[in-house]
XYZ file of C-alpha atoms in Angstrom:
553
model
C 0.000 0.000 0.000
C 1.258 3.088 -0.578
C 0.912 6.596 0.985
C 1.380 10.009 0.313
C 4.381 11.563 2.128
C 3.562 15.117 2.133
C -0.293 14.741 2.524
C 0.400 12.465 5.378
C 2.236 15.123 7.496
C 0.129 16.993 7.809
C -1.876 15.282 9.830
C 3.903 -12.521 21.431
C 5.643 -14.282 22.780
C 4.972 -17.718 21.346
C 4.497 -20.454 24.449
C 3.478 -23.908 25.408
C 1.111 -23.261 27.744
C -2.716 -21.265 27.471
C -2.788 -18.635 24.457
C -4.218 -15.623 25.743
C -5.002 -13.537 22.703
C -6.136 -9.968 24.459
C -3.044 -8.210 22.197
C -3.509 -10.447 18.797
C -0.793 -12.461 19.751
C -0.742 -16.147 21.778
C 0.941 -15.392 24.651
C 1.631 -17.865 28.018
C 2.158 -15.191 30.387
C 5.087 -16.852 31.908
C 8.476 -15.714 32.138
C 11.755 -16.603 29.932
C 13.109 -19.960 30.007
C 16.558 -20.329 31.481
C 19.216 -23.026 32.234
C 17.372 -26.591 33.387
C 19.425 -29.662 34.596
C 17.074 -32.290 34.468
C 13.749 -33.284 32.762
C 11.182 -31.189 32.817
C 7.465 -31.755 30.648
C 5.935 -29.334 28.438
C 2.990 -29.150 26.458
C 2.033 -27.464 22.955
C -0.843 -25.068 21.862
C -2.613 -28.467 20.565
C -1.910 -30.464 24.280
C 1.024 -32.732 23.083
C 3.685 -33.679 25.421
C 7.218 -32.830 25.428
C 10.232 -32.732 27.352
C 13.519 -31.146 27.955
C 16.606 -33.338 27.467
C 19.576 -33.202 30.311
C 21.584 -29.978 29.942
C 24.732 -30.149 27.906
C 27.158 -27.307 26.542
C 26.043 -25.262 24.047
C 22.521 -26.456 24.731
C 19.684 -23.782 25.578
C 16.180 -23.999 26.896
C 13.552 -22.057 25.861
C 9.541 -22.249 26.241
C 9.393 -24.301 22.946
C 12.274 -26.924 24.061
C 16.092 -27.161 23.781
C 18.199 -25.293 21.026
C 22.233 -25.943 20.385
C 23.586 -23.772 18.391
C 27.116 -23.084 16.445
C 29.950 -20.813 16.444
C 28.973 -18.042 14.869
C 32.787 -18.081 13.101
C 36.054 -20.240 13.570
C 37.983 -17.247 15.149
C 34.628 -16.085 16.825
C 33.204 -16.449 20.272
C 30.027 -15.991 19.188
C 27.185 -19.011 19.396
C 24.497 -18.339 16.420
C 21.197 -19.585 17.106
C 19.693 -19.806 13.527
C 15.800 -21.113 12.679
C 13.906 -20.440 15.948
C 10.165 -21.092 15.358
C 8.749 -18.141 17.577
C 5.550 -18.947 15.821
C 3.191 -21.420 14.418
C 3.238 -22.221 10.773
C 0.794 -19.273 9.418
C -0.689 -21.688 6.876
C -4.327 -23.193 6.286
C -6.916 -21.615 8.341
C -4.088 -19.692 10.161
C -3.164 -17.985 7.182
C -4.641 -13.979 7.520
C -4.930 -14.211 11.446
C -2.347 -13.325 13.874
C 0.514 -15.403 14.689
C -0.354 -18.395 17.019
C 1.787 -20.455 19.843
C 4.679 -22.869 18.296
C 4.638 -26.302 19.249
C 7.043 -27.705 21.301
C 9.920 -30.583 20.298
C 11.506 -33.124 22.319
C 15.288 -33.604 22.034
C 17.761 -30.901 21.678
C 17.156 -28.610 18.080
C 19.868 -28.181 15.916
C 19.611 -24.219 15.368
C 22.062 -24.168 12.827
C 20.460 -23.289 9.873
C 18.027 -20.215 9.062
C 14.903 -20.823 8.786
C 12.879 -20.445 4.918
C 12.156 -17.176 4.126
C 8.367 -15.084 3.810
C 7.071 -15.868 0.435
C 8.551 -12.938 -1.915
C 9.788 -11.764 -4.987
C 13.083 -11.533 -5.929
C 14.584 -7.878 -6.465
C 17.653 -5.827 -5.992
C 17.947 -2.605 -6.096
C 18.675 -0.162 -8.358
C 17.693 -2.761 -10.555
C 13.775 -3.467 -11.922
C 11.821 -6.123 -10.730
C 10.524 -9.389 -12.521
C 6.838 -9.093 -12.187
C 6.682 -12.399 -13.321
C 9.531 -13.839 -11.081
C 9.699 -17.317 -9.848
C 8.155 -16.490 -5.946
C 10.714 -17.482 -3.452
C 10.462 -18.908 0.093
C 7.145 -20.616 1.919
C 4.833 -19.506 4.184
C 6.265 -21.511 7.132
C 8.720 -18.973 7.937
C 8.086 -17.452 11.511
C 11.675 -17.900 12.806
C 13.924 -15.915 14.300
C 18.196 -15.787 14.695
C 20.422 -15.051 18.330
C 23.792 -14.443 18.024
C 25.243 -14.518 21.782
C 28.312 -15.144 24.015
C 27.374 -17.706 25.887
C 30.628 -18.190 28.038
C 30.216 -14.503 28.977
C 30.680 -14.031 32.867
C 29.317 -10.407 32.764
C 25.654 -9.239 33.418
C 22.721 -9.342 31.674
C 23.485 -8.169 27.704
C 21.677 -5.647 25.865
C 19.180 -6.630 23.744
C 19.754 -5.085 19.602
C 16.495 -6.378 17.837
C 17.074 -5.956 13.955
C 13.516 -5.461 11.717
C 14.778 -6.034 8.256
C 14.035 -3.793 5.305
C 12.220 -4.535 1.989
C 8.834 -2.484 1.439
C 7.175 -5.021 3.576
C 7.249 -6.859 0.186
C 10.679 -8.571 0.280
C 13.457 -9.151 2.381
C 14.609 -11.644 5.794
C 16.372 -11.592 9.259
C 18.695 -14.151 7.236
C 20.469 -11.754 4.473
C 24.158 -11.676 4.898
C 24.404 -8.476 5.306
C 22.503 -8.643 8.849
C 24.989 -11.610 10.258
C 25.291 -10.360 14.279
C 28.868 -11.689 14.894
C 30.523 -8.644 15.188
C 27.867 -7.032 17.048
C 27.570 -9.196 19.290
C 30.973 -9.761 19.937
C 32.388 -5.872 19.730
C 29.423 -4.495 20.976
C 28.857 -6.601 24.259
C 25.271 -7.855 23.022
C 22.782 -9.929 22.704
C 21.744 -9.628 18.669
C 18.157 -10.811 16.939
C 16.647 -10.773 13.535
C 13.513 -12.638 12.813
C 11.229 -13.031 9.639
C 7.842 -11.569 9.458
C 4.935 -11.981 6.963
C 4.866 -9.634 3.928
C 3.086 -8.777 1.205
C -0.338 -9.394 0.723
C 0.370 -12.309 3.422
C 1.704 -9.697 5.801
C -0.419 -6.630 5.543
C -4.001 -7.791 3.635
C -6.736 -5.922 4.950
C -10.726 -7.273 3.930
C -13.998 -7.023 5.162
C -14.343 -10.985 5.393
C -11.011 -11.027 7.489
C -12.047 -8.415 10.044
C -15.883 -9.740 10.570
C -13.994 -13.241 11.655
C -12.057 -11.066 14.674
C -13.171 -10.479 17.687
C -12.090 -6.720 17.112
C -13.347 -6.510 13.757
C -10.070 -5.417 11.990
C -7.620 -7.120 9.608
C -3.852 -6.437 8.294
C -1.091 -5.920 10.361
C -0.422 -9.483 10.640
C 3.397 -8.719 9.575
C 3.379 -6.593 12.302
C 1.085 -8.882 15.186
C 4.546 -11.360 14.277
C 6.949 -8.366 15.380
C 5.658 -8.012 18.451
C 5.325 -12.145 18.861
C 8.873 -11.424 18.495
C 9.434 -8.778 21.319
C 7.080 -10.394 23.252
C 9.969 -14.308 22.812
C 12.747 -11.457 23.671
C 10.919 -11.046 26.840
C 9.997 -14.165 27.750
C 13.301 -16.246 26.235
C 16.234 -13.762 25.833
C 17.365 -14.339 29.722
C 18.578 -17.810 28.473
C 21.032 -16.570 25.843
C 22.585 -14.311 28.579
C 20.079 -11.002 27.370
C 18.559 -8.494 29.297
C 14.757 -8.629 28.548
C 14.670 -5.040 30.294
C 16.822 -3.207 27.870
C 15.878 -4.047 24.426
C 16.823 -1.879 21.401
C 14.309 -2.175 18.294
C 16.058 -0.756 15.455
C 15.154 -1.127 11.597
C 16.271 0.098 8.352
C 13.811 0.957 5.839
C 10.385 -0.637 6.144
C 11.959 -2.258 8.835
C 12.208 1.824 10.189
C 8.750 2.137 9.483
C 7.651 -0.666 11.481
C 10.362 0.557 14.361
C 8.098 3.554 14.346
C 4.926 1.412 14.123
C 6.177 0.050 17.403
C 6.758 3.228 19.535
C 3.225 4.218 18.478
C 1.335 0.785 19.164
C -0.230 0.557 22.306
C 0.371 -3.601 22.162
C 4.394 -2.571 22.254
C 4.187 -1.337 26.134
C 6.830 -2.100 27.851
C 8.292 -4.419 25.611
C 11.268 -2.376 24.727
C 13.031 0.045 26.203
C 15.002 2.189 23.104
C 13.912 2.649 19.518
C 16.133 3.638 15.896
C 14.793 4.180 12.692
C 17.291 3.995 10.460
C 16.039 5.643 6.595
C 12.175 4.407 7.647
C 8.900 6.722 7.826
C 6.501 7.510 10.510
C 4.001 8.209 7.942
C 1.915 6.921 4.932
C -0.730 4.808 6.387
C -4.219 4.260 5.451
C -6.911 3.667 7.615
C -9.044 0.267 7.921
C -11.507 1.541 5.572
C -8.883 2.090 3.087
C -7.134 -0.873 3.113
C -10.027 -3.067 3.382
C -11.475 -0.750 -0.247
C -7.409 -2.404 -1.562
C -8.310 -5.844 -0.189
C -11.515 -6.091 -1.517
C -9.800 -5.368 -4.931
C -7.405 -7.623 -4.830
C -9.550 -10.580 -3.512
C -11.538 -9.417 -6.740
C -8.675 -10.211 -8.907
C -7.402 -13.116 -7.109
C -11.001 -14.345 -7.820
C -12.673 -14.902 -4.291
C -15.773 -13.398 -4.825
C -17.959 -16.057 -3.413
C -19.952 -15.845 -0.289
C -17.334 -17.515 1.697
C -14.308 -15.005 0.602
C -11.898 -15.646 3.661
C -12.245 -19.086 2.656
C -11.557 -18.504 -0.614
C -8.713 -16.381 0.085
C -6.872 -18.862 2.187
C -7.445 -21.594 -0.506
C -5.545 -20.179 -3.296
C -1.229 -20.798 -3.116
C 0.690 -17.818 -2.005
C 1.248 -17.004 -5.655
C -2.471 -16.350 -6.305
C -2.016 -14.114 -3.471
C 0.829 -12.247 -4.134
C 0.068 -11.749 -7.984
C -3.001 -10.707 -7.349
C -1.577 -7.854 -5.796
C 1.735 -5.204 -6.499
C 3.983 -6.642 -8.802
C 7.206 -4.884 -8.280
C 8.270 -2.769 -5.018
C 8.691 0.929 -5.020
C 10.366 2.970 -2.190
C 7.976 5.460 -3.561
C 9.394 8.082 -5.282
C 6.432 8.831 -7.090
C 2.798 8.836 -5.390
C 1.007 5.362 -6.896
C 3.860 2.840 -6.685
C 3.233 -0.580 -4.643
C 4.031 -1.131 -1.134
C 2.267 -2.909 1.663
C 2.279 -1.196 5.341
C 0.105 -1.207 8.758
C -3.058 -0.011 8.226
C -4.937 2.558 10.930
C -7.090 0.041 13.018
C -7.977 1.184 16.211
C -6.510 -2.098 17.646
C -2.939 -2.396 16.569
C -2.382 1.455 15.869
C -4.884 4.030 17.384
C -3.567 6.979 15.058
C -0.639 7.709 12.458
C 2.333 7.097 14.132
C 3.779 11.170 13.402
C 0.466 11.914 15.183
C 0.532 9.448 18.181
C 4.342 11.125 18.645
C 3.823 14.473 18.293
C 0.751 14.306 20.674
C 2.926 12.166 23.560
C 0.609 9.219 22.707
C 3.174 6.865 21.898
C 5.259 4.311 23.979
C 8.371 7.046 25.211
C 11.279 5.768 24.990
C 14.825 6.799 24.411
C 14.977 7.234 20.245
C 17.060 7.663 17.372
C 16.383 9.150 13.819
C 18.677 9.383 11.258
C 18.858 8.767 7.339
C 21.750 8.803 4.589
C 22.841 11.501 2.157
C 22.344 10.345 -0.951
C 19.469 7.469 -0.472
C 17.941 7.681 -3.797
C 21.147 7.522 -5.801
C 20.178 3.678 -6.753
C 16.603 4.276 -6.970
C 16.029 6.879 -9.741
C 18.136 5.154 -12.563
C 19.890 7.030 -15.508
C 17.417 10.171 -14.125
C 17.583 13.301 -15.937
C 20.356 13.831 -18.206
C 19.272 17.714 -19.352
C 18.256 20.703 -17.641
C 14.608 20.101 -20.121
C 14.876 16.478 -18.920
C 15.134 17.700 -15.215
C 11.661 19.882 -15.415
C 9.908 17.718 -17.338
C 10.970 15.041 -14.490
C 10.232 17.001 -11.633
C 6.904 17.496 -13.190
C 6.119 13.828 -13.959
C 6.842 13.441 -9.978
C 5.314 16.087 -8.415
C 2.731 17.831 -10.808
C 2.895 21.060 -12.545
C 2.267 23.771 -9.055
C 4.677 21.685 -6.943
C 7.328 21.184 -9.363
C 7.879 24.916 -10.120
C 8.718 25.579 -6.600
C 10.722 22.560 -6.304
C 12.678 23.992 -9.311
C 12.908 27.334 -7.687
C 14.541 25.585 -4.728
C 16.802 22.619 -6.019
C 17.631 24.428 -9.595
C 20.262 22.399 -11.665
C 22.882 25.199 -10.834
C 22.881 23.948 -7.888
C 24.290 20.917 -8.472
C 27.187 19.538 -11.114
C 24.556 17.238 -12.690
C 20.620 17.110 -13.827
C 20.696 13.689 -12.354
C 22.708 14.834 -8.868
C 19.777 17.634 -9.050
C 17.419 14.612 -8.843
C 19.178 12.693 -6.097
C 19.489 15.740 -3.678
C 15.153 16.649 -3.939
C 14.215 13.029 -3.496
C 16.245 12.383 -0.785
C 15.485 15.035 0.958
C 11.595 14.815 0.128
C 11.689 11.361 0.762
C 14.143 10.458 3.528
C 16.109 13.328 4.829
C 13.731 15.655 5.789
C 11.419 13.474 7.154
C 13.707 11.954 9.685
C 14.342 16.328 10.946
C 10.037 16.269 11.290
C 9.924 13.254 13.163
C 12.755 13.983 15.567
C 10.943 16.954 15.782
C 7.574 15.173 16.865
C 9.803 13.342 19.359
C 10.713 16.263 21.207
C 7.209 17.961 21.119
C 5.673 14.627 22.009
C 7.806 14.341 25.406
C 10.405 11.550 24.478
C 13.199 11.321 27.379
C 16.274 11.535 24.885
C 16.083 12.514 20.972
C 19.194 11.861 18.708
C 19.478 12.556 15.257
C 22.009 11.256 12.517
C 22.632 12.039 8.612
C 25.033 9.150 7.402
C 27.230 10.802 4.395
C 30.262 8.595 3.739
C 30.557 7.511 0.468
C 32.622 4.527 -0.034
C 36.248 5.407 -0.494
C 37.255 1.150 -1.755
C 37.094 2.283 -5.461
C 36.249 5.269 -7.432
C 33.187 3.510 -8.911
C 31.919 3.168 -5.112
C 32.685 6.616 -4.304
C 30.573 7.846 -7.414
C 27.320 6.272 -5.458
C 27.328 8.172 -2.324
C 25.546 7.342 0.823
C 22.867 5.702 -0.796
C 20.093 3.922 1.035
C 21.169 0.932 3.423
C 24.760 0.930 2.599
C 25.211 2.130 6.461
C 23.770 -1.190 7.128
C 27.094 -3.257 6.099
C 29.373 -0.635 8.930
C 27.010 -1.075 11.139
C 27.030 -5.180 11.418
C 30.512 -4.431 10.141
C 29.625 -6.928 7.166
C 31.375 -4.464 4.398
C 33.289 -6.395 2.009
C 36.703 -4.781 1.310
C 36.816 -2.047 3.793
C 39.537 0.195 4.085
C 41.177 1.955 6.968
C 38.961 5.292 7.230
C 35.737 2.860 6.528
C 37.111 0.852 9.162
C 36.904 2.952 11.529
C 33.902 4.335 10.961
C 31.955 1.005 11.319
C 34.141 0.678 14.944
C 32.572 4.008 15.731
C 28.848 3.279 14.703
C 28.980 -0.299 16.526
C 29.931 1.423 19.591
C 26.942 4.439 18.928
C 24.755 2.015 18.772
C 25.469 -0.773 21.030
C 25.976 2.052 23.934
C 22.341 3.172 23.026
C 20.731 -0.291 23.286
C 22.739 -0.479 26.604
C 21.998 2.903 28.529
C 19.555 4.882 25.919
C 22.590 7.623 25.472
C 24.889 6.128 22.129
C 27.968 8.479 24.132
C 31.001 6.685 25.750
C 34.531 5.536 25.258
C 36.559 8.068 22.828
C 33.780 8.479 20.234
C 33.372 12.060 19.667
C 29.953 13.697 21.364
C 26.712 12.911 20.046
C 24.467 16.189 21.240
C 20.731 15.316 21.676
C 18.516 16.761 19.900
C 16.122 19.277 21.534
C 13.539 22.083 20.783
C 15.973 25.258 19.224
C 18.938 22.779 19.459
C 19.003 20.852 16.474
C 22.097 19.232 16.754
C 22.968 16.177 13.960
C 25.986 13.742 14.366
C 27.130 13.720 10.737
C 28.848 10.347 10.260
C 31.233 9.914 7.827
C 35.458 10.304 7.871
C 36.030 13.096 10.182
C 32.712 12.488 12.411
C 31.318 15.873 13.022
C 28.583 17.625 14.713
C 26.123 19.654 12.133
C 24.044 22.281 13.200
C 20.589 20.876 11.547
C 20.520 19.015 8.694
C 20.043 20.907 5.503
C 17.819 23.501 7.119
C 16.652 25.462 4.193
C 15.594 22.833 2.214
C 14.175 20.799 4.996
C 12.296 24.288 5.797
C 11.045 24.079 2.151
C 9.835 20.916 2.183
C 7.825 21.780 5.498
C 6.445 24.646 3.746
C 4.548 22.443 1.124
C 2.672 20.848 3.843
């Protein structure tokens, strides 16, 4: 589903015991499982037995059973936990309702492999999608990854849960670029990423699916699985040596949006304790009404038109499903491209998130915004070449009234390109700006600590990596310090983000050590850490622009 930015502005756990479904997610109640050294039964959502073996090294027990995992790498301390149902298989008749308990196993579980990934598309960006692409992954794909030192004799870790990115429409907590070893292990911390339904499997809202709930909404099941998630952390995280009271949610992208989605949801009380949206929106989504008027269409085209459409709907494969809906995912450059979010329900959100912030309705925590310089530079392709090609594009993306200011403010003598024009108004538009508004909203809203960030290193390996900026999620790779080929000033800059961000998930304040002084970000103090080789301090973040774009609201 997709959302107009500037209209916009302007206005659990899984257990073995009794669900309890008051939040739209099965939840036991009890607390975390920890170290056991004998027997001990268990039973299932569906009453079977199970039991936990003797403890051994390596060996974990959780509400679910016993996990062993592996080292995380041959010169690594690190155990990864990889493939932990936190969920039942939503398939059959569970299929468009939120996630139920997973079943327990006997024996030990070899959690050594990730789990399948959330049926999807394949795409990469920059690059246009196959509409008619082979679909990837099955629907049995609620797990989740831990990456931990076990043999740690310190305290209770911080908790850094990871939401992965991907327009809701593609994406998992397994991409290599996510791989928690050297967060764990630098940071101090306890490291998560999980799957969660997308798509049309994720996000479909219908009349039929809401008159089956007891609250009479639908959607939102990819995000009823994130906080299935937070609400395992909780319960399970003790056992891998985490602290369930100080847990960081932090996403890039979509996975930002849903971050946001979080600190706005009533359901997410008290379930973490810091949030970071990392290039993700606070805005865009519809209401029930809305994406029930989408749902009805696409149950249209997917053919379930029959008296019994929820039936119908969970009949047809995931393919029927998913082509019956977007094709391709757009980051949304232009108003009218595909993507699937959260929908305005009353239940799971009350409000927009911006709103729900700005007003101090929101779940106030300790939060970071932040987004990159140059996000868009793989998103807009060859873009303008000519000063007549740059107009004419502006107009195409913003309509004839808009576009002549836009031109007025971002004219090609600005720049030393048409297309560097381009990259500069959409991600500031799209990405920049936005992040200044909502750190804004935090502080108005009452939040106990704002930070703000604008990540501008371009790659320095090569001169064809330099030539693409700071586009959108290459801070990803310093962060989990998964960046192939990185040199000495890149380097350090990953050492220096690891430590921002695994001191925030530890005391809410990403200050410490010999990293140079991240201000917070207040009301006539609009201090931005500007990260990139020197790290500096900025005094707001493209201010007149950003003061443009707030203007068109």
């Amino acid at each position: 589903m997709t959302r107009s930015l500037i209209v916009a502005l302007l206005i659990g756990v899984v257990a073995c015991s009794d669900a309890d479904e008051s939040q739209g997610v099965t939840d036991a109640g009890a607390d975390g499982g920890g170290q056991d050294d004998g027997a001990s039964p268990m039973v299932d959502a569906s009453g079977n037995s199970c039991s936990l073996p003797p403890a051994a090294p390596g060996v974990v027990f959780i509400d679910t059973g016993a996990v062993r995992g592996k080292a995380a790498a041959a010169d690594s301390a690190v155990t990864a936990f990889l493939g932990i149902p936190y969920a039942a298989p939503p398939t059959g008749e569970r299929r468009f309702r939120p996630p139920a308990a997973a079943a327990c196993w006997s024996g030990v579980r070899e959690a050594t492999d990730f789990g399948p990934i959330c049926p999807q598309r394949p795409v990469e960006q920059g690059k246009p999608g196959d509409p008619n692409a082979a679909l990837q992954g099955n629907e049995d794909c609620l797990t989740l990854n831990v990456w931990t030192r076990l043999q740690s004799t310190t305290a209770p870790k911080p908790v850094m849960l990871f939401i992965h990115g991907g327009g809701n429409m593609q994406g998992a907590g397994s991409e290599p670029f996510y791989d928690g070893t050297a967060l764990s292990e630098k940071g101090g911390v306890v490291v998560v990423t999980f799957n969660y339904r997308l798509g049309a499997l994720g996000f479909l809202s219908h009349p039929a699916l809401s008159a089956e709930r007891d609250e009479k909404v639908s959607g939102n099941y990819g995000v009823l699985d994130q906080l299935a998630v937070l609400k395992w952390v909780k319960r399970n995280i003790a056992a891998f040596g985490g602290d369930p009271n100080r847990v960081l949610v932090f996403g890039e992208s979509a996975g930002g949006v849903n971050t946001c989605t979080l600190v706005a949801s009533p359901l997410a009380a008290g379930l973490f304790h810091r949030a970071l949206v990392q290039s993700g929106g606070c805005v865009g989504n519809a209401s029930l009404a809305e994406g029930e008027a989408e749902g009805l269409a696409l149950g249209s085209k997917a053919g379930c038109t029959t008296s019994d459409v929820a039936a119908c709907l969970r009949a047809k494969t995931a393919q029927e499903i998913i082509d019956a809906g977007p094709k391709n995912l757009s980051l949304g450059l232009k108003q009218g491209a595909g993507e699937y979010g959260s929908v305005v329900d009353g239940f799971v959100l009350k409000e927009v998130p911006l709103a729900a912030i700005r007003s101090g309705r929101h779940n106030k925590v300790p939060i970071v915004f932040g987004a990159n310089a140059d996000e868009t530079n793989l998103m807009i392709g060859a873009g303008p070449k000519t000063a007549l090609e740059y107009v004419a594009w502006l107009g195409d993306l913003f309509g004839p009234t808009l576009a002549a200011r836009v031109l007025k403010q971002y004219p090609v003598s600005r720049f030393t390109s048409p297309r560097e024009a381009a990259v500069a108004v959409t991600s500031d538009y799209r990405f920049i700006c936005p992040s200044v508004f909502y750190a804004d909203a935090a502080v108005i809203g009452g939040s106990p600590t704002v930070f703000h960030y604008l990540f501008s290193k371009a790659r320095d390996v090569s001169p064809a990596a330099a030539l693409l900026g700071a586009y959108h999620g290459v801070e990803i790779a310093y962060l989990f310090q998964t960046l192939k080929m990185a040199t000495p000033t890149e380097s350090s800059l990953a050492n220096a983000m690891l430590g921002y961000w695994s001191r925030f998930a530890a005391t809410g304040d990403p200050n410490g050590g010999e990293a140079p002084l991240w201000p917070g970000y207040g009301a006539g103090v609009k201090k931005s850490l500007r990260l990139d080789s020197p790290i500096v301090v900025a005094d707001g973040v493209r201010t007149d622009d950003c003061a443009f774009w707030l203007s068109t609201l």
